[in-house]
PDB file of C-alpha atoms in Angstrom:
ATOM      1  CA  UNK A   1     125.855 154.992  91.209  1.00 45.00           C
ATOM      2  CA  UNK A   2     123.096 156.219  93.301  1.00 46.00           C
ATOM      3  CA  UNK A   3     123.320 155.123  97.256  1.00 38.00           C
ATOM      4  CA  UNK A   4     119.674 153.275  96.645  1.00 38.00           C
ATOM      5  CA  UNK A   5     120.227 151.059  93.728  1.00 36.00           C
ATOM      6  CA  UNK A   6     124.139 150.017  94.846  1.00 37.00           C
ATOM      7  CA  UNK A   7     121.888 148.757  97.881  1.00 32.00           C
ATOM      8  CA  UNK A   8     119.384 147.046  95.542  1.00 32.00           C
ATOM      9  CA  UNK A   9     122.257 145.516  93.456  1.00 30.00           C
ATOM     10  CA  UNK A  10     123.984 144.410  96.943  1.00 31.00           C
ATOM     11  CA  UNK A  11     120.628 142.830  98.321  1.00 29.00           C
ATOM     12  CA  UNK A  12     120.304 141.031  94.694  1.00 33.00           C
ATOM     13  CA  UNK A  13     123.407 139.850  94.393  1.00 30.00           C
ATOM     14  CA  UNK A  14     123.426 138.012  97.678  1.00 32.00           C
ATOM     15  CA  UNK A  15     119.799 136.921  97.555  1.00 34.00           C
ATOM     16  CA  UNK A  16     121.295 135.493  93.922  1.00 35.00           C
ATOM     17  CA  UNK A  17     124.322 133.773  95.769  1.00 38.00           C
ATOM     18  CA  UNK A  18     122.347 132.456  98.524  1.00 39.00           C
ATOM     19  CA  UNK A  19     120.169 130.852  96.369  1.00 39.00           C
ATOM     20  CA  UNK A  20     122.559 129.762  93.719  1.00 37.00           C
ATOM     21  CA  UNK A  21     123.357 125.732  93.372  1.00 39.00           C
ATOM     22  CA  UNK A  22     125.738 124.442  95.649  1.00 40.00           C
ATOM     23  CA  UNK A  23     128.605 122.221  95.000  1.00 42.00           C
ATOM     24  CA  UNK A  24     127.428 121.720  91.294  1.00 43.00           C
ATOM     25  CA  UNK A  25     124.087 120.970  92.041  1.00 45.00           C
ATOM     26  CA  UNK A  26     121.126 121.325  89.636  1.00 49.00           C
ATOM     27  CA  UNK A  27     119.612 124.804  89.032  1.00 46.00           C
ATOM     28  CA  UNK A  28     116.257 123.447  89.413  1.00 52.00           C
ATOM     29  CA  UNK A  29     116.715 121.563  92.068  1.00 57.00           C
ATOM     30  CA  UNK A  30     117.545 124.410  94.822  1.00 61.00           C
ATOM     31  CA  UNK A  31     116.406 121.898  97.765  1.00 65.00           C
ATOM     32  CA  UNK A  32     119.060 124.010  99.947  1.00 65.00           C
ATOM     33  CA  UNK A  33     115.998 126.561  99.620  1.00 78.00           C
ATOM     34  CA  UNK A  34     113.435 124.421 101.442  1.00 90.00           C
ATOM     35  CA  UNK A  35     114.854 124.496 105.270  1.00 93.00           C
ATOM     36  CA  UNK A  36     113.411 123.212 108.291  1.00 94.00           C
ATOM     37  CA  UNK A  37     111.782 126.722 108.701  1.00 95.00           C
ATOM     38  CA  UNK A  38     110.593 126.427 105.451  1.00 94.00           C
ATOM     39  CA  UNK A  39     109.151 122.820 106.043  1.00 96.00           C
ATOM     40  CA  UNK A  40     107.771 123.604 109.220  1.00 97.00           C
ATOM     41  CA  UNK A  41     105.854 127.059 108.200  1.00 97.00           C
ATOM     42  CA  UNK A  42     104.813 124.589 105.186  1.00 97.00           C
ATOM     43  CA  UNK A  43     103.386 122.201 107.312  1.00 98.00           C
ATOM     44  CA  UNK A  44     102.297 124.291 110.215  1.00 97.00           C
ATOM     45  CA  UNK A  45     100.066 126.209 107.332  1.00 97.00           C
ATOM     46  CA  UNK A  46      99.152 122.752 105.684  1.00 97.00           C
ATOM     47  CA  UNK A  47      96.965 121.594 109.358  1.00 97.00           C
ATOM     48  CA  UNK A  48      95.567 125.329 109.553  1.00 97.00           C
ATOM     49  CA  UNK A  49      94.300 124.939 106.191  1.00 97.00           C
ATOM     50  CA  UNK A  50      92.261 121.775 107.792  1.00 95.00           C
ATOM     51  CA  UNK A  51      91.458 123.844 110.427  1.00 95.00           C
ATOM     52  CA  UNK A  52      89.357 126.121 108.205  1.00 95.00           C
ATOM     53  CA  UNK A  53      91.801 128.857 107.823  1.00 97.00           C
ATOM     54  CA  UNK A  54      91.280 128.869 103.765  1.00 97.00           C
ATOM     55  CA  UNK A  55      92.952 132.383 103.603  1.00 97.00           C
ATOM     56  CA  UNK A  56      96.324 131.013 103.578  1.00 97.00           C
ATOM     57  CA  UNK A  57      96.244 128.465 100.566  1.00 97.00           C
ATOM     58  CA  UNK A  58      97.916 130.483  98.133  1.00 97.00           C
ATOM     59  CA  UNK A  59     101.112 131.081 100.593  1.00 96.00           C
ATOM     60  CA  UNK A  60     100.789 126.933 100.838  1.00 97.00           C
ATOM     61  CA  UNK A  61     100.115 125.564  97.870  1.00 97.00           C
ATOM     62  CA  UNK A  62     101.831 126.388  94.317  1.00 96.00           C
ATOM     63  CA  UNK A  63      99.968 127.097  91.320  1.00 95.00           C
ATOM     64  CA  UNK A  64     101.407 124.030  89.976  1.00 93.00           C
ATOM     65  CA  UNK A  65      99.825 122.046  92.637  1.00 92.00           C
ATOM     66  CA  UNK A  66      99.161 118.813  90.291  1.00 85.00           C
ATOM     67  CA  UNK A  67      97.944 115.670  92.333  1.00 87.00           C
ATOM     68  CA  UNK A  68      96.640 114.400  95.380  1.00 87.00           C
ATOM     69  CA  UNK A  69      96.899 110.308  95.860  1.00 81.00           C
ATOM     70  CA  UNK A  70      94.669 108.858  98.912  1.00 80.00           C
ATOM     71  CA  UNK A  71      94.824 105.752 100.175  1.00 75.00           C
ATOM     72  CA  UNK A  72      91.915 103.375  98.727  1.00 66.00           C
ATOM     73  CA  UNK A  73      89.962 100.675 100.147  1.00 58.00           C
ATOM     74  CA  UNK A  74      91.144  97.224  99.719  1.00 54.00           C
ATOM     75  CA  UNK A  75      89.185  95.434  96.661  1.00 52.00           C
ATOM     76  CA  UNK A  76      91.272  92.343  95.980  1.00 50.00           C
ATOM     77  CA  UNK A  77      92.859  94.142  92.888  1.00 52.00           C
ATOM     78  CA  UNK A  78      96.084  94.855  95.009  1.00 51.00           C
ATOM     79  CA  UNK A  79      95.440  98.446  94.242  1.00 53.00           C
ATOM     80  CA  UNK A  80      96.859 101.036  97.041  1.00 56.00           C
ATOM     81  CA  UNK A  81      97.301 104.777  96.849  1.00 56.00           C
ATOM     82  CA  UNK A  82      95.667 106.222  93.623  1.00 59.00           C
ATOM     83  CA  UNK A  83      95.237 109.806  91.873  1.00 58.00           C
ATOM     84  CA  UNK A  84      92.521 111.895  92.509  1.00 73.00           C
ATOM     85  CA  UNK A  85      90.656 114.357  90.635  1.00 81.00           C
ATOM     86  CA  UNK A  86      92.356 117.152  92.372  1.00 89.00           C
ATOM     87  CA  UNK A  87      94.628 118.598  90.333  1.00 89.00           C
ATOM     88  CA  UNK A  88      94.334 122.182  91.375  1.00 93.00           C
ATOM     89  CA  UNK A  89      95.144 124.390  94.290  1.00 94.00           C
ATOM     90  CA  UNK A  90      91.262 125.177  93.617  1.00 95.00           C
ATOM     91  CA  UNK A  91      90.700 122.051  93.397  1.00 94.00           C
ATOM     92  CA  UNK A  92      92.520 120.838  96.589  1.00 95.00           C
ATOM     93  CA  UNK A  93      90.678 123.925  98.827  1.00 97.00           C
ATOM     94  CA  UNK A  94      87.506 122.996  97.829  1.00 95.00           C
ATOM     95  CA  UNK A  95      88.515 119.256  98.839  1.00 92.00           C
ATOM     96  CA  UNK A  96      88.877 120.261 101.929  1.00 95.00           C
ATOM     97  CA  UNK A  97      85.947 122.094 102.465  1.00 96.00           C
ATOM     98  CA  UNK A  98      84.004 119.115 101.406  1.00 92.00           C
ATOM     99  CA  UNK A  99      86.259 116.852 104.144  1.00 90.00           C
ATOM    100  CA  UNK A 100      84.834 119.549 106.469  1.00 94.00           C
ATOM    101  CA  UNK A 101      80.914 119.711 105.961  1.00 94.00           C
ATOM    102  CA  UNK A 102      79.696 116.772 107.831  1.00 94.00           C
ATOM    103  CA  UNK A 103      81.312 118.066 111.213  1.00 96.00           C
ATOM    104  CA  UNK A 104      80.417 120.638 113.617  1.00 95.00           C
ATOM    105  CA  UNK A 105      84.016 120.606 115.024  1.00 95.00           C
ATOM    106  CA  UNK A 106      86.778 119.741 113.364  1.00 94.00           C
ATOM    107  CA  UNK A 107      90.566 119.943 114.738  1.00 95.00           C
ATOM    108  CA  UNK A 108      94.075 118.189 113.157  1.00 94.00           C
ATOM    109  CA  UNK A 109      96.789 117.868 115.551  1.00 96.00           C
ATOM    110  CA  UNK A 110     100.198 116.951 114.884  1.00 97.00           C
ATOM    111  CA  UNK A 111     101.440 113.591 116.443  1.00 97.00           C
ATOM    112  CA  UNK A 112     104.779 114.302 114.633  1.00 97.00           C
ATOM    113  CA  UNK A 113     106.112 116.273 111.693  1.00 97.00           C
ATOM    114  CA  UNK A 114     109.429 116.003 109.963  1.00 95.00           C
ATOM    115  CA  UNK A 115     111.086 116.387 106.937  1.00 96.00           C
ATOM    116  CA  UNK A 116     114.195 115.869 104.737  1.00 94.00           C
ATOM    117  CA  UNK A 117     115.119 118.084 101.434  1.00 94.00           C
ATOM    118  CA  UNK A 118     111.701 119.231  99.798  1.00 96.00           C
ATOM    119  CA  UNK A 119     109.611 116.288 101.286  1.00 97.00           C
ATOM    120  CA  UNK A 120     107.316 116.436 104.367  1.00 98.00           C
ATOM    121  CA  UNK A 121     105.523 113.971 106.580  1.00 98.00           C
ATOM    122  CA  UNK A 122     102.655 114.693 108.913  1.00 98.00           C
ATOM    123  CA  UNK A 123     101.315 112.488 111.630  1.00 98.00           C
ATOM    124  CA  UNK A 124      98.048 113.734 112.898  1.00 98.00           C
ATOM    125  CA  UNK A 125      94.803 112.657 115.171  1.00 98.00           C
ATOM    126  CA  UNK A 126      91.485 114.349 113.528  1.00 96.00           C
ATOM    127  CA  UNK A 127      88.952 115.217 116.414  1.00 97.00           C
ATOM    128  CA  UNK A 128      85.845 116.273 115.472  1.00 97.00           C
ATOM    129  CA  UNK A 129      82.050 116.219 116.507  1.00 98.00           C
ATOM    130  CA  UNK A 130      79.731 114.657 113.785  1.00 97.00           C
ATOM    131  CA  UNK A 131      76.882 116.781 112.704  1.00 96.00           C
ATOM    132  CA  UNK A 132      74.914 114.654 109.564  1.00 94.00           C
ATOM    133  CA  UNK A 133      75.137 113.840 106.056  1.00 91.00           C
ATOM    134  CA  UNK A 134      77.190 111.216 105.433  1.00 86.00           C
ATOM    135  CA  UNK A 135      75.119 108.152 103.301  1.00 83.00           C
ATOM    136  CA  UNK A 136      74.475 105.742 105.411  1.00 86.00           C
ATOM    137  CA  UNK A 137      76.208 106.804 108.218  1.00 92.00           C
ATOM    138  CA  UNK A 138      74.498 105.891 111.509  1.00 95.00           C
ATOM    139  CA  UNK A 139      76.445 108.075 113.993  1.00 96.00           C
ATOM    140  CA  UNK A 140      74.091 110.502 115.299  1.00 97.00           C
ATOM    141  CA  UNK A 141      74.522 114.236 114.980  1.00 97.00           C
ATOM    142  CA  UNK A 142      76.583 115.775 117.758  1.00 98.00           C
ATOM    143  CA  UNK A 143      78.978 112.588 118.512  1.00 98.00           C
ATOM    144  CA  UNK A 144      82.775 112.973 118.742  1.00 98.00           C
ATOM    145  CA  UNK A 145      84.689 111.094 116.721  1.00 97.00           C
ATOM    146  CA  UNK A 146      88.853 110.354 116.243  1.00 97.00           C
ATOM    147  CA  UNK A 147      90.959 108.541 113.872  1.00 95.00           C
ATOM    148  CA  UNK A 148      94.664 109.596 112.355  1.00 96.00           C
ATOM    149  CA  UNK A 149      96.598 109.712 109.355  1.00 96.00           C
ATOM    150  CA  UNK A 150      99.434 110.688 107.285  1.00 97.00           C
ATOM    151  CA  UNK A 151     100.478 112.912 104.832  1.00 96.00           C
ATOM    152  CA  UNK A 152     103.514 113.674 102.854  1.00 97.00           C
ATOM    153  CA  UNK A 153     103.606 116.800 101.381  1.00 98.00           C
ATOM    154  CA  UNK A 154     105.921 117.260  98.154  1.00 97.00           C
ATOM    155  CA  UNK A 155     107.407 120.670  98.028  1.00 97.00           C
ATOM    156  CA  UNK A 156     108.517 122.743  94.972  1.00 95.00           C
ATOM    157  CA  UNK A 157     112.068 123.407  95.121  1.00 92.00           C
ATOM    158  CA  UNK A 158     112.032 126.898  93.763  1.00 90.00           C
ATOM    159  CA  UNK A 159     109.169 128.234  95.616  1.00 93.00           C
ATOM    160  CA  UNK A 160     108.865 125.880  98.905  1.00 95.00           C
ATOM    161  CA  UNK A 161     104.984 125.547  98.222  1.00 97.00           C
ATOM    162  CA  UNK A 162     103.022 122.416  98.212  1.00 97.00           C
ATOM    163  CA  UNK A 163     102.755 120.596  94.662  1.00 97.00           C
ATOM    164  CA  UNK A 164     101.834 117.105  95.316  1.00 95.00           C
ATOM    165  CA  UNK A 165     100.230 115.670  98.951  1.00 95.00           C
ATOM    166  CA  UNK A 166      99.884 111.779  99.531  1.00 93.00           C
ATOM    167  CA  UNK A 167      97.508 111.113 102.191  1.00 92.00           C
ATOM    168  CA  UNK A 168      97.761 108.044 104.196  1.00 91.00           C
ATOM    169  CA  UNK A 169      94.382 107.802 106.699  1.00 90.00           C
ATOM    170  CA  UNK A 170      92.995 105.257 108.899  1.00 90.00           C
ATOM    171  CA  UNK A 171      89.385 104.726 107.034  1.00 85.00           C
ATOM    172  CA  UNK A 172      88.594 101.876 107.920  1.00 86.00           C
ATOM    173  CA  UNK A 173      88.402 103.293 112.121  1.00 91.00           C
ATOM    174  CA  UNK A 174      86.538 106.507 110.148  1.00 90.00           C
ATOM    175  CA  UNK A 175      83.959 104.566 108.688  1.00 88.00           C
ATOM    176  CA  UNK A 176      83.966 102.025 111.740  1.00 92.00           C
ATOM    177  CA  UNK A 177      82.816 104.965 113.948  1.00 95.00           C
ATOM    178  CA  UNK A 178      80.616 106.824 111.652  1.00 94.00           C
ATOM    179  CA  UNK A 179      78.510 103.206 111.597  1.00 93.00           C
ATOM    180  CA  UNK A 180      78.410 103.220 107.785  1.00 86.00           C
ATOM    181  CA  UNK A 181      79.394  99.955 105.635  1.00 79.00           C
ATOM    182  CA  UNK A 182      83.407 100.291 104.559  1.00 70.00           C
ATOM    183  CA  UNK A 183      83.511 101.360 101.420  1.00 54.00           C
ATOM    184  CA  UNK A 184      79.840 103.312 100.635  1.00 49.00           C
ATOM    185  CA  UNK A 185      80.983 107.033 101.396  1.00 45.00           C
TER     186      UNK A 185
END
């Protein structure tokens, strides 16, 4: 055997053990995969992605991205988080851009992150100045405004990319300071 592939099969057979199930686990599941440097280059890219750096969300989010569930305003019906139409990684950029077109400014950052296996949380404080179009919004263009959230990211456990985000957020403060009636945006 050649010098160059007894490397190759070297470099594959340990990137094969190193990812192989531990201790009988599941083939599927290889959560040993998703690290804390996995979960925190995850999240790190998830709040950049908010931050308007929409180069990065194929190295974020799988191509099996499949939901997004945001919290909903309370209607009596003892409803709570529910499934959006975003069902893409598509889908989920262009949600974002949308999130982003009413402000001038717009910066996430991280209260606290953490994580466990393939799941992520992320506390954050949104700061941005308020530049129009919201309906019936009375905030005028050029205010600052801040409120916070959370969001759980779900991570695939073969690839380490993003395939379902839950997204906890203070509305009620959102709509509060953008003067508009809870509810109408």
């Amino acid at each position: 055997m050649h010098f160059h592939s007894s490397l190759l099969l070297l470099v594959s057979l340990t990137l094969t053990a190193a990812r192989s199930p531990k201790d009988g686990a599941d083939p599927a599941n290889n959560l040993h995969f998703i690290t804390k440097e996995v979960r925190d280059h995850i999240a790190d890219n998830y709040i950049s992605l908010w931050d308007g750096n929409y180069d990065i969300i194929n190295s974020t989010f799988s191509p099996d991205f499949t939901m997004l569930y945001q919290d909903r305003f309370p209607t009596g019906l003892g409803n709570g988080s529910v499934l959006s139409d975003v069902d893409s990684r598509a889908a989920f950029l262009a949600f974002v851009q949308r999130g982003r077109a009413a402000f001038s400014q717009y910066e996430f950052k991280v209260v606290r992150k953490f994580g466990e296996d393939n799941v992520i949380a992320i506390r954050w404080i949104l700061d941005a100045v308020y530049k129009g179009g919201f309906p019936l919004a009375t905030l005028a263009p050029g205010a600052s405004l801040s409120y916070n959230g959370t969001d759980t990211l779900t991570l695939d456990p073969s690839s380490g990319l993003v395939v379902e985000v839950w997204s906890a957020q203070d509305l009620m403060n959102l709509f509060h300071q953008l003067g508009a009636p809870v509810g109408t945006l």
